[in-house]
Structure formats: structure tokens, C-alpha cells
Tab-separated table of C-alpha atoms in Angstrom:
chain	number	residue	atom	x	y	z
W	9	MET	CA	0.028	-0.024	0.106
W	10	LEU	CA	1.525	3.643	-0.425
W	11	TRP	CA	2.386	5.895	2.452
W	12	PRO	CA	-0.336	6.987	3.916
W	13	HIS	CA	1.504	10.580	4.504
W	14	ALA	CA	3.214	10.963	0.950
W	15	ARG	CA	2.239	14.236	-0.735
W	16	ILE	CA	0.613	12.506	-4.041
W	17	ARG	CA	-0.267	15.089	-6.408
W	18	HIS	CA	-3.114	13.776	-8.921
W	19	ALA	CA	-3.932	14.759	-12.433
W	20	ARG	CA	-5.644	17.746	-13.154
W	21	ASN	CA	-7.326	16.320	-16.473
W	22	VAL	CA	-10.589	15.323	-16.021
W	23	GLU	CA	-10.923	12.690	-18.454
W	24	VAL	CA	-7.656	11.444	-16.812
W	25	GLN	CA	-9.214	11.081	-13.332
W	26	GLU	CA	-12.028	8.981	-14.353
W	27	ARG	CA	-10.137	6.893	-16.035
W	28	VAL	CA	-7.952	6.085	-12.832
W	29	ALA	CA	-11.289	6.410	-10.887
W	30	THR	CA	-12.963	3.297	-12.945
W	31	VAL	CA	-9.664	1.353	-12.768
W	32	ARG	CA	-9.185	1.631	-9.477
W	33	ARG	CA	-12.996	0.555	-8.640
W	34	ASP	CA	-13.237	-2.288	-10.768
W	35	HIS	CA	-8.983	-3.183	-10.204
W	36	PRO	CA	-8.388	-2.476	-6.201
W	37	GLU	CA	-5.782	-5.075	-6.350
W	38	SER	CA	-3.846	-2.737	-8.868
W	39	GLU	CA	-4.031	0.003	-6.211
W	40	VAL	CA	-0.140	0.844	-5.846
W	41	TRP	CA	0.162	0.737	-9.426
W	42	LEU	CA	-2.001	3.033	-10.391
W	43	GLY	CA	-0.912	5.354	-7.472
W	44	LEU	CA	2.336	5.216	-9.013
W	45	LEU	CA	0.862	5.659	-12.706
W	46	ASP	CA	-1.373	8.893	-11.192
W	47	ALA	CA	1.679	10.782	-9.873
W	48	ALA	CA	3.732	10.406	-12.773
W	49	LEU	CA	0.900	11.744	-15.031
W	50	ALA	CA	0.426	14.572	-12.866
W	51	GLU	CA	3.886	15.188	-12.626
W	52	SER	CA	4.100	14.975	-16.856
W	53	GLU	CA	1.296	17.717	-16.457
W	54	ASN	CA	3.896	19.719	-15.073
W	55	GLY	CA	5.714	20.145	-18.852
W	56	ALA	CA	8.106	22.965	-18.528
W	57	PRO	CA	11.269	21.596	-16.350
W	58	TRP	CA	10.974	18.392	-18.598
W	59	ASP	CA	10.330	20.444	-21.935
W	60	ALA	CA	13.555	22.488	-20.929
W	61	ALA	CA	15.786	18.853	-20.505
W	62	VAL	CA	14.685	17.671	-24.014
W	63	PRO	CA	18.079	17.174	-25.809
W	64	THR	CA	18.767	17.419	-29.458
W	65	PRO	CA	19.421	13.927	-31.382
W	66	ALA	CA	22.905	12.899	-32.004
W	67	SER	CA	23.236	13.761	-35.496
W	68	GLU	CA	25.841	10.692	-35.681
W	69	ARG	CA	23.606	7.890	-34.348
W	70	PRO	CA	23.065	4.581	-36.487
W	71	VAL	CA	20.822	4.465	-39.220
W	72	LYS	CA	18.524	1.955	-36.945
W	73	ALA	CA	19.209	3.786	-33.502
W	74	PRO	CA	15.837	5.406	-31.878
W	75	ALA	CA	16.424	9.685	-31.649
W	76	LEU	CA	17.560	9.514	-28.224
W	77	SER	CA	20.418	6.734	-28.596
W	78	HIS	CA	23.387	8.067	-27.504
W	79	SER	CA	21.598	11.533	-26.233
W	80	GLU	CA	23.032	13.946	-23.152
W	81	ILE	CA	19.952	14.904	-21.306
W	82	THR	CA	20.393	17.883	-18.916
W	83	VAL	CA	18.080	18.247	-16.386
W	84	ASP	CA	17.418	20.458	-13.541
W	85	ALA	CA	19.034	18.034	-11.214
W	86	ARG	CA	17.788	19.711	-8.027
W	87	ALA	CA	13.791	19.277	-9.648
W	88	ALA	CA	14.487	15.822	-10.930
W	89	ARG	CA	15.713	14.368	-7.583
W	90	ASN	CA	12.671	15.963	-5.463
W	91	TRP	CA	10.543	14.178	-8.287
W	92	VAL	CA	12.040	11.000	-8.001
W	93	ARG	CA	11.744	11.337	-4.124
W	94	ARG	CA	8.336	11.897	-3.974
W	95	LEU	CA	7.703	9.176	-5.864
W	96	LEU	CA	9.778	6.688	-4.043
W	97	LYS	CA	7.782	7.840	-1.221
W	98	LEU	CA	4.724	6.308	-2.282
W	99	THR	CA	5.524	2.450	-1.997
W	100	PRO	CA	7.399	1.287	1.494
W	101	THR	CA	9.650	-0.894	0.494
W	102	VAL	CA	12.281	1.720	-0.886
W	103	ASN	CA	14.017	4.204	1.332
W	104	PRO	CA	14.185	7.527	-1.157
W	105	ARG	CA	17.422	8.373	1.206
W	106	GLN	CA	19.102	5.555	-0.106
W	107	ILE	CA	19.051	5.894	-3.836
W	108	ASP	CA	20.341	8.076	-6.169
W	109	GLY	CA	18.009	9.790	-8.259
W	110	LEU	CA	19.503	11.455	-10.853
W	111	ALA	CA	21.227	7.621	-11.624
W	112	LEU	CA	17.994	6.089	-10.989
W	113	LEU	CA	16.439	7.844	-13.723
W	114	GLU	CA	18.945	7.449	-16.460
W	115	ALA	CA	19.345	3.926	-16.221
W	116	ALA	CA	14.906	3.858	-16.359
W	117	VAL	CA	15.575	6.173	-19.493
W	118	CYS	CA	18.248	3.434	-20.919
W	119	HIS	CA	15.878	0.587	-19.786
W	120	ASP	CA	18.861	-0.781	-18.140
W	121	ASP	CA	17.288	-2.933	-15.619
W	122	THR	CA	20.966	-4.345	-14.601
W	123	ARG	CA	22.172	-0.699	-13.193
W	124	ILE	CA	18.387	-0.700	-11.429
W	125	ASP	CA	19.241	-4.057	-9.957
W	126	ALA	CA	22.582	-3.102	-8.499
W	127	LEU	CA	20.877	0.274	-7.258
W	128	ALA	CA	18.736	-1.612	-5.079
W	129	ALA	CA	21.026	-4.005	-3.796
W	130	ALA	CA	23.231	-0.928	-2.312
W	131	ALA	CA	19.774	0.255	-0.869
W	132	SER	CA	18.473	-3.533	0.139
W	133	ALA	CA	15.105	-2.770	-1.755
W	134	GLU	CA	12.854	-4.806	-3.915
W	135	PRO	CA	14.462	-4.818	-7.552
W	136	HIS	CA	11.379	-6.112	-9.700
W	137	ALA	CA	9.629	-2.985	-7.569
W	138	LEU	CA	12.974	-0.498	-8.194
W	139	ARG	CA	12.228	-1.361	-11.687
W	140	VAL	CA	8.647	-0.219	-11.714
W	141	LEU	CA	9.449	2.869	-9.773
W	142	GLY	CA	12.387	3.793	-12.654
W	143	GLN	CA	10.407	3.489	-15.130
W	144	MET	CA	7.218	5.772	-13.711
W	145	ALA	CA	10.095	8.143	-13.020
W	146	ALA	CA	10.968	8.481	-16.416
W	147	LEU	CA	7.575	9.111	-17.741
W	148	PRO	CA	7.392	12.780	-17.909
W	149	LEU	CA	10.595	13.275	-18.901
W	150	LEU	CA	10.269	10.129	-22.224
W	151	GLN	CA	6.869	11.947	-22.647
W	152	ALA	CA	8.012	15.408	-23.269
W	153	CYS	CA	10.284	13.849	-25.668
W	154	ALA	CA	7.612	12.515	-27.688
W	155	ARG	CA	6.052	15.746	-27.833
W	156	ARG	CA	9.019	17.860	-28.608
W	157	LEU	CA	10.916	15.226	-30.903
W	158	ALA	CA	8.220	14.318	-32.833
W	159	SER	CA	9.109	15.998	-36.139
W	160	GLU	CA	12.609	14.450	-35.373
W	161	LEU	CA	11.441	11.442	-36.085
W	162	PRO	CA	11.465	9.202	-39.469
W	163	ALA	CA	8.794	8.729	-41.611
W	164	THR	CA	9.095	5.380	-41.910
W	165	TRP	CA	10.582	3.221	-39.457
W	166	TRP	CA	11.068	-0.728	-40.079
W	167	GLU	CA	11.919	-1.478	-36.722
W	168	GLY	CA	9.725	-3.347	-33.898
W	169	TYR	CA	11.054	-1.001	-31.602
W	170	CYS	CA	10.360	2.748	-30.330
W	171	PRO	CA	12.004	5.212	-33.069
W	172	LEU	CA	11.871	7.534	-30.020
W	173	CYS	CA	13.258	5.200	-26.893
W	174	GLY	CA	13.942	2.052	-28.180
W	175	ALA	CA	11.378	0.125	-26.424
W	176	TRP	CA	9.205	-2.867	-27.231
W	177	PRO	CA	5.660	-1.695	-27.814
W	178	VAL	CA	2.938	-2.043	-25.344
W	179	VAL	CA	0.039	-2.926	-27.796
W	180	ALA	CA	-0.431	-2.901	-31.850
W	181	GLU	CA	-3.557	-0.415	-32.590
W	182	TYR	CA	-5.837	-0.721	-35.292
W	183	THR	CA	-7.571	2.701	-36.087
W	184	GLY	CA	-10.065	3.787	-37.966
W	185	LEU	CA	-11.907	2.145	-41.327
W	186	GLU	CA	-8.986	0.847	-42.697
W	187	ARG	CA	-7.620	-0.639	-39.652
W	188	LYS	CA	-4.083	0.082	-40.156
W	189	ARG	CA	-1.599	-1.271	-37.848
W	190	ARG	CA	0.301	0.758	-35.633
W	191	LEU	CA	2.374	-0.229	-32.887
W	192	ARG	CA	2.459	2.271	-29.449
W	193	CYS	CA	4.952	2.123	-26.985
W	194	GLY	CA	3.974	2.275	-23.544
W	195	ARG	CA	6.737	4.524	-22.160
W	196	CYS	CA	6.406	7.812	-24.492
W	197	GLY	CA	3.085	7.314	-26.324
W	198	THR	CA	5.159	6.804	-29.684
W	199	GLY	CA	3.091	5.444	-32.324
W	200	TRP	CA	4.826	3.937	-35.430
W	201	ALA	CA	3.528	1.803	-38.617
W	202	ILE	CA	4.078	-1.619	-39.269
W	203	PRO	CA	3.249	-4.308	-41.735
W	204	LEU	CA	0.494	-6.575	-40.699
W	205	LEU	CA	1.865	-10.173	-41.266
W	206	ARG	CA	5.447	-9.155	-39.535
W	207	CYS	CA	6.539	-10.042	-35.787
W	208	VAL	CA	7.694	-6.857	-33.503
W	209	PHE	CA	10.106	-9.214	-31.759
W	210	CYS	CA	11.995	-11.304	-34.747
W	211	ASP	CA	10.750	-10.172	-37.925
W	212	GLU	CA	9.498	-13.088	-38.983
W	213	THR	CA	7.012	-12.611	-41.867
W	214	GLU	CA	5.467	-16.474	-42.605
W	215	HIS	CA	1.696	-16.208	-42.425
W	216	ASP	CA	2.157	-20.259	-41.181
W	217	HIS	CA	4.222	-18.774	-38.192
W	218	LEU	CA	1.983	-16.687	-37.307
W	219	GLY	CA	-1.096	-15.881	-35.461
W	220	TYR	CA	-3.088	-14.570	-32.740
W	221	LEU	CA	-5.554	-15.747	-29.828
W	222	THR	CA	-8.899	-14.383	-29.047
W	223	PRO	CA	-10.664	-14.392	-25.837
W	224	GLU	CA	-13.303	-16.769	-25.231
W	225	ALA	CA	-16.630	-14.543	-24.908
W	226	GLY	CA	-16.325	-13.671	-28.326
W	227	GLU	CA	-14.738	-10.334	-27.888
W	228	GLN	CA	-13.872	-8.080	-31.189
W	229	THR	CA	-11.675	-5.615	-30.328
W	230	ARG	CA	-9.059	-7.299	-27.897
W	231	LYS	CA	-6.652	-10.087	-29.442
W	232	ILE	CA	-3.433	-11.664	-28.777
W	233	GLU	CA	-0.727	-11.083	-31.951
W	234	VAL	CA	1.906	-14.290	-31.348
W	235	CYS	CA	4.805	-15.602	-33.153
W	236	HIS	CA	5.450	-19.790	-33.148
W	237	THR	CA	9.565	-18.545	-34.174
W	238	CYS	CA	10.224	-16.826	-30.987
W	239	LYS	CA	7.204	-17.031	-29.018
W	240	GLY	CA	6.701	-13.714	-28.262
W	241	TYR	CA	3.331	-11.580	-27.832
W	242	VAL	CA	1.614	-8.540	-28.203
W	243	LYS	CA	-1.851	-7.311	-27.311
W	244	GLY	CA	-3.629	-5.893	-30.155
W	245	PHE	CA	-6.497	-2.865	-29.634
W	246	THR	CA	-9.455	-1.829	-32.231
W	247	THR	CA	-10.101	1.892	-31.742
W	248	VAL	CA	-12.075	4.462	-33.307
W	249	ARG	CA	-8.332	6.836	-32.764
W	250	ALA	CA	-5.186	6.526	-31.568
W	251	LEU	CA	-4.894	6.358	-27.583
W	252	ALA	CA	-3.386	9.191	-25.596
W	253	PRO	CA	-0.144	8.121	-23.861
W	254	TRP	CA	-2.280	7.760	-20.372
W	255	ALA	CA	-4.808	5.722	-22.221
W	256	ILE	CA	-2.228	2.910	-23.529
W	257	LEU	CA	-0.931	2.562	-19.780
W	258	LEU	CA	-4.378	2.009	-17.991
W	259	ASP	CA	-5.617	-0.210	-21.245
W	260	ASP	CA	-2.384	-2.473	-20.904
W	261	LEU	CA	-3.364	-3.134	-16.908
W	262	THR	CA	-7.142	-3.716	-17.979
W	263	THR	CA	-6.452	-6.354	-20.218
W	264	VAL	CA	-3.812	-8.614	-17.730
W	265	PRO	CA	-5.999	-11.256	-18.327
W	266	LEU	CA	-5.039	-11.614	-21.893
W	267	ASP	CA	-1.026	-10.826	-20.881
W	268	VAL	CA	-2.226	-14.382	-18.428
W	269	ALA	CA	-3.818	-16.550	-21.839
W	270	ALA	CA	-0.644	-15.984	-23.511
W	271	LEU	CA	1.739	-17.075	-20.443
W	272	GLU	CA	-0.538	-19.930	-20.181
W	273	ARG	CA	0.269	-20.839	-23.556
W	274	GLY	CA	4.072	-20.178	-22.994
W	275	TYR	CA	4.400	-16.717	-25.133
W	276	ARG	CA	6.557	-13.811	-23.354
W	277	ARG	CA	7.399	-10.686	-23.738
W	278	PRO	CA	11.394	-10.080	-24.104
W	279	GLU	CA	12.955	-8.793	-21.203
W	280	ARG	CA	15.506	-7.173	-22.832
W	281	PRO	CA	14.993	-3.671	-24.486
W	282	GLY	CA	14.475	-3.261	-28.177
W	283	TYR	CA	17.633	-1.370	-28.479
W	284	ALA	CA	20.343	-0.156	-25.720
W	285	LEU	CA	20.028	3.975	-25.793
W	286	ASP	CA	23.090	4.554	-23.980
W	287	ALA	CA	22.040	7.871	-23.078
W	288	ARG	CA	23.106	10.149	-20.354
W	289	ILE	CA	21.521	12.477	-17.791
W	290	GLN	CA	24.025	15.196	-16.774
W	291	ASP	CA	23.156	17.780	-13.850
W	292	GLY	CA	22.414	21.281	-15.115
W	293	GLY	CA	20.580	22.592	-12.394
W	294	GLY	CA	18.298	25.949	-12.469
W	295	TRP	CA	20.727	27.912	-11.812
W	296	TRP	CA	23.175	26.220	-14.596
W	297	ARG	CA	19.960	27.459	-16.724
W	298	LEU	CA	19.896	30.856	-15.834
W	299	TRP	CA	23.657	31.464	-16.085
W	300	ARG	CA	23.698	29.851	-19.968
W	301	MET	CA	20.891	32.476	-20.744
W	302	VAL	CA	22.791	35.447	-19.052
W	303	GLN	CA	25.472	34.327	-21.524
W	304	ALA	CA	23.917	33.994	-24.108
W	305	VAL	CA	22.842	37.781	-23.693
W	306	THR	CA	26.525	38.502	-22.937
W	307	GLU	CA	28.307	37.183	-25.752
W	308	GLN	CA	25.626	39.091	-28.418
W	309	PRO	CA	27.126	41.897	-30.279
W	310	PRO	CA	26.309	45.229	-28.678
W	311	PRO	CA	23.934	46.906	-30.365
W	312	PRO	CA	25.920	49.922	-32.895
W	313	SER	CA	26.016	53.346	-31.691
W	314	PRO	CA	24.025	55.982	-32.988
W	315	THR	CA	25.601	58.442	-35.539
W	316	LEU	CA	24.874	61.537	-34.065
W	317	HIS	CA	24.358	64.816	-36.971
W	318	GLN	CA	25.660	67.827	-36.553
W	319	PRO	CA	23.580	70.777	-37.482
W	320	PRO	CA	25.103	72.554	-40.354
W	321	GLN	CA	27.037	75.928	-39.173
W	322	PRO	CA	26.313	79.114	-41.106
W	323	SER	CA	28.565	80.037	-43.459
W	324	PRO	CA	30.983	83.132	-42.718
W	325	GLY	CA	29.489	86.224	-44.533
W	326	ARG	CA	30.761	89.482	-45.069
W	327	GLY	CA	31.330	91.574	-42.340
W	328	ALA	CA	31.349	88.352	-39.989
């Protein structure tokens, strides 16, 4: 359960509030996870500090590398650490004083579970719990990157992992009348198109090696896409329009029975990330940004001095 005296910020978006309340009512066993998500969505609404941290994509990254690969992300260290500390306080299994907030944030952005497990071991925390906390901590930064860098992403993306943050998709969307297949990232919310008959994880394209599972109740808008070659699976949703980033995470939670059905039949989601980002988060601090702004102003050349025009002097006449 959550700490009773933790200062929890709730999302201001009314639609988000109503949907979280509904899921909380229908899935009381997910209270802890919902509390973390609610806090992360509320922090995402405070976009200014995270928008300021969005990096410029590295120009010399490999062709198949996501936009955040090898990026240098400068954050207001005090604000970032305060955010991670507030999030860690929401669960009694982790002591916030024993976790370096920036280190956890960087490891989570890179989806580096080995580093997160090392932080958990040093703090005597449960590794899986810290992995979940880390991903929630990274959510505001990653979603800010998705908003600001959408125009930087390639128009076509053949890979199964996210073109922005390298994570595997949480869901395959089938939207509109044409039901085109579009993968969606659960971390940053980015979506990208991919051919219908192609495995997300191993690129299998043979029709006989691909299939799907459907709920026994005859549900027409939910299914499980499976690959018999790599034994991977991804949930498929039919929607009228693309899901909002926050709705992707909530729908993933409310369709856990689909995950259970896939697991019981031997299908799995890969434990490794789709692409290792190797990004770096560095301490910029609020004063650092102020100093940069002042420096930018002082480095500008001074404006040219106005030319003073002297009034014409009268010519000396006779008798002067």
C-alpha cells in the first residue's frame, strides 16, 4: 500500500481522473501501481522543467538507432531528484534516502535493468519494485521528449522497437476504417506503422508462423498477436482513434487477462529492451540554465552606436 502521509499529486485532466477512478474501482488489487501512475501523469502535466530537458538528437547515431540514442540530457538536478524522491516515498519497500535519483532516472531511460538492480542491491530494496518505480520516474521526461521531438522521427520506421526511446511496444493499434496496424510505446506514447504480417520482435513474416489468440467471450476489439518462431506476443486493440499515451498504460493494466492467457500458452514479452539507448543524464540545475541565458545575452555583439548628426554651421558671411 502507499504511505499514508506521502504527498500525492493527482492529474488535473478530468478524463484521466475519471478513467483512473474507474480502474481503481474495478481493479483494487492494482492500487499501488495506479498510485504511481497517477503521480507520474500529474508530473507530466508540469511540462516546463521536462520540456527544457529535451535534448537535441545525436547527429551521428546509427541508422537504426532511436532518436534518444547516445543523447546528452541536461536536467534541473534539484527538480529531478525531488520528483524521484516524491515517487519513491509512495511505496514502503524503498528508502528514498538510499537511492540516487539521477542514477535511477538515467538507468530507467536507458531501460538498463542491470543498473537498476545494482541500485536496489545497494539500498536493500526489492529489484522488481525499483524497476517499476524507475519506469514511472522516467515517464514525464520521455513523454516530454515525444512531444518535442515528434518532427525529428523518421517518416517510416521498419523496426519493432520505438523510434524514440527503443522500448518494445505495449500494444498494436488498429485504428479507423482501414484498420492499419500501428505499434504504440507504453513509455513515451510514440506510435509507428508496421506491416500487418510481421513479428514485432524477430521480423518473422511467414504466415504459417504467425497467429493470434482471441478471448473466449467473443470480444472483437481485443486479441493477442503471437509468433510461433520466437514465442513473443503483443496485445492488439481495435480503436476508433489513436489512444492517448496515458490511456495506453491504463488499457494495458485492464487487459491483464490477455497477458495471462498468452503466458499460459508459453508466449512471452522479451526481457531485454528493443534497443539499448546509452543516453546520459547530466546535472544542469536551475542556476545552470539561468547562467546560460545570461551568457547568451552577454555574448551578443553590442548594438551599433547611433550616428550623431551635427546641425550645419552657417558659412561666415561678409562682415562676420
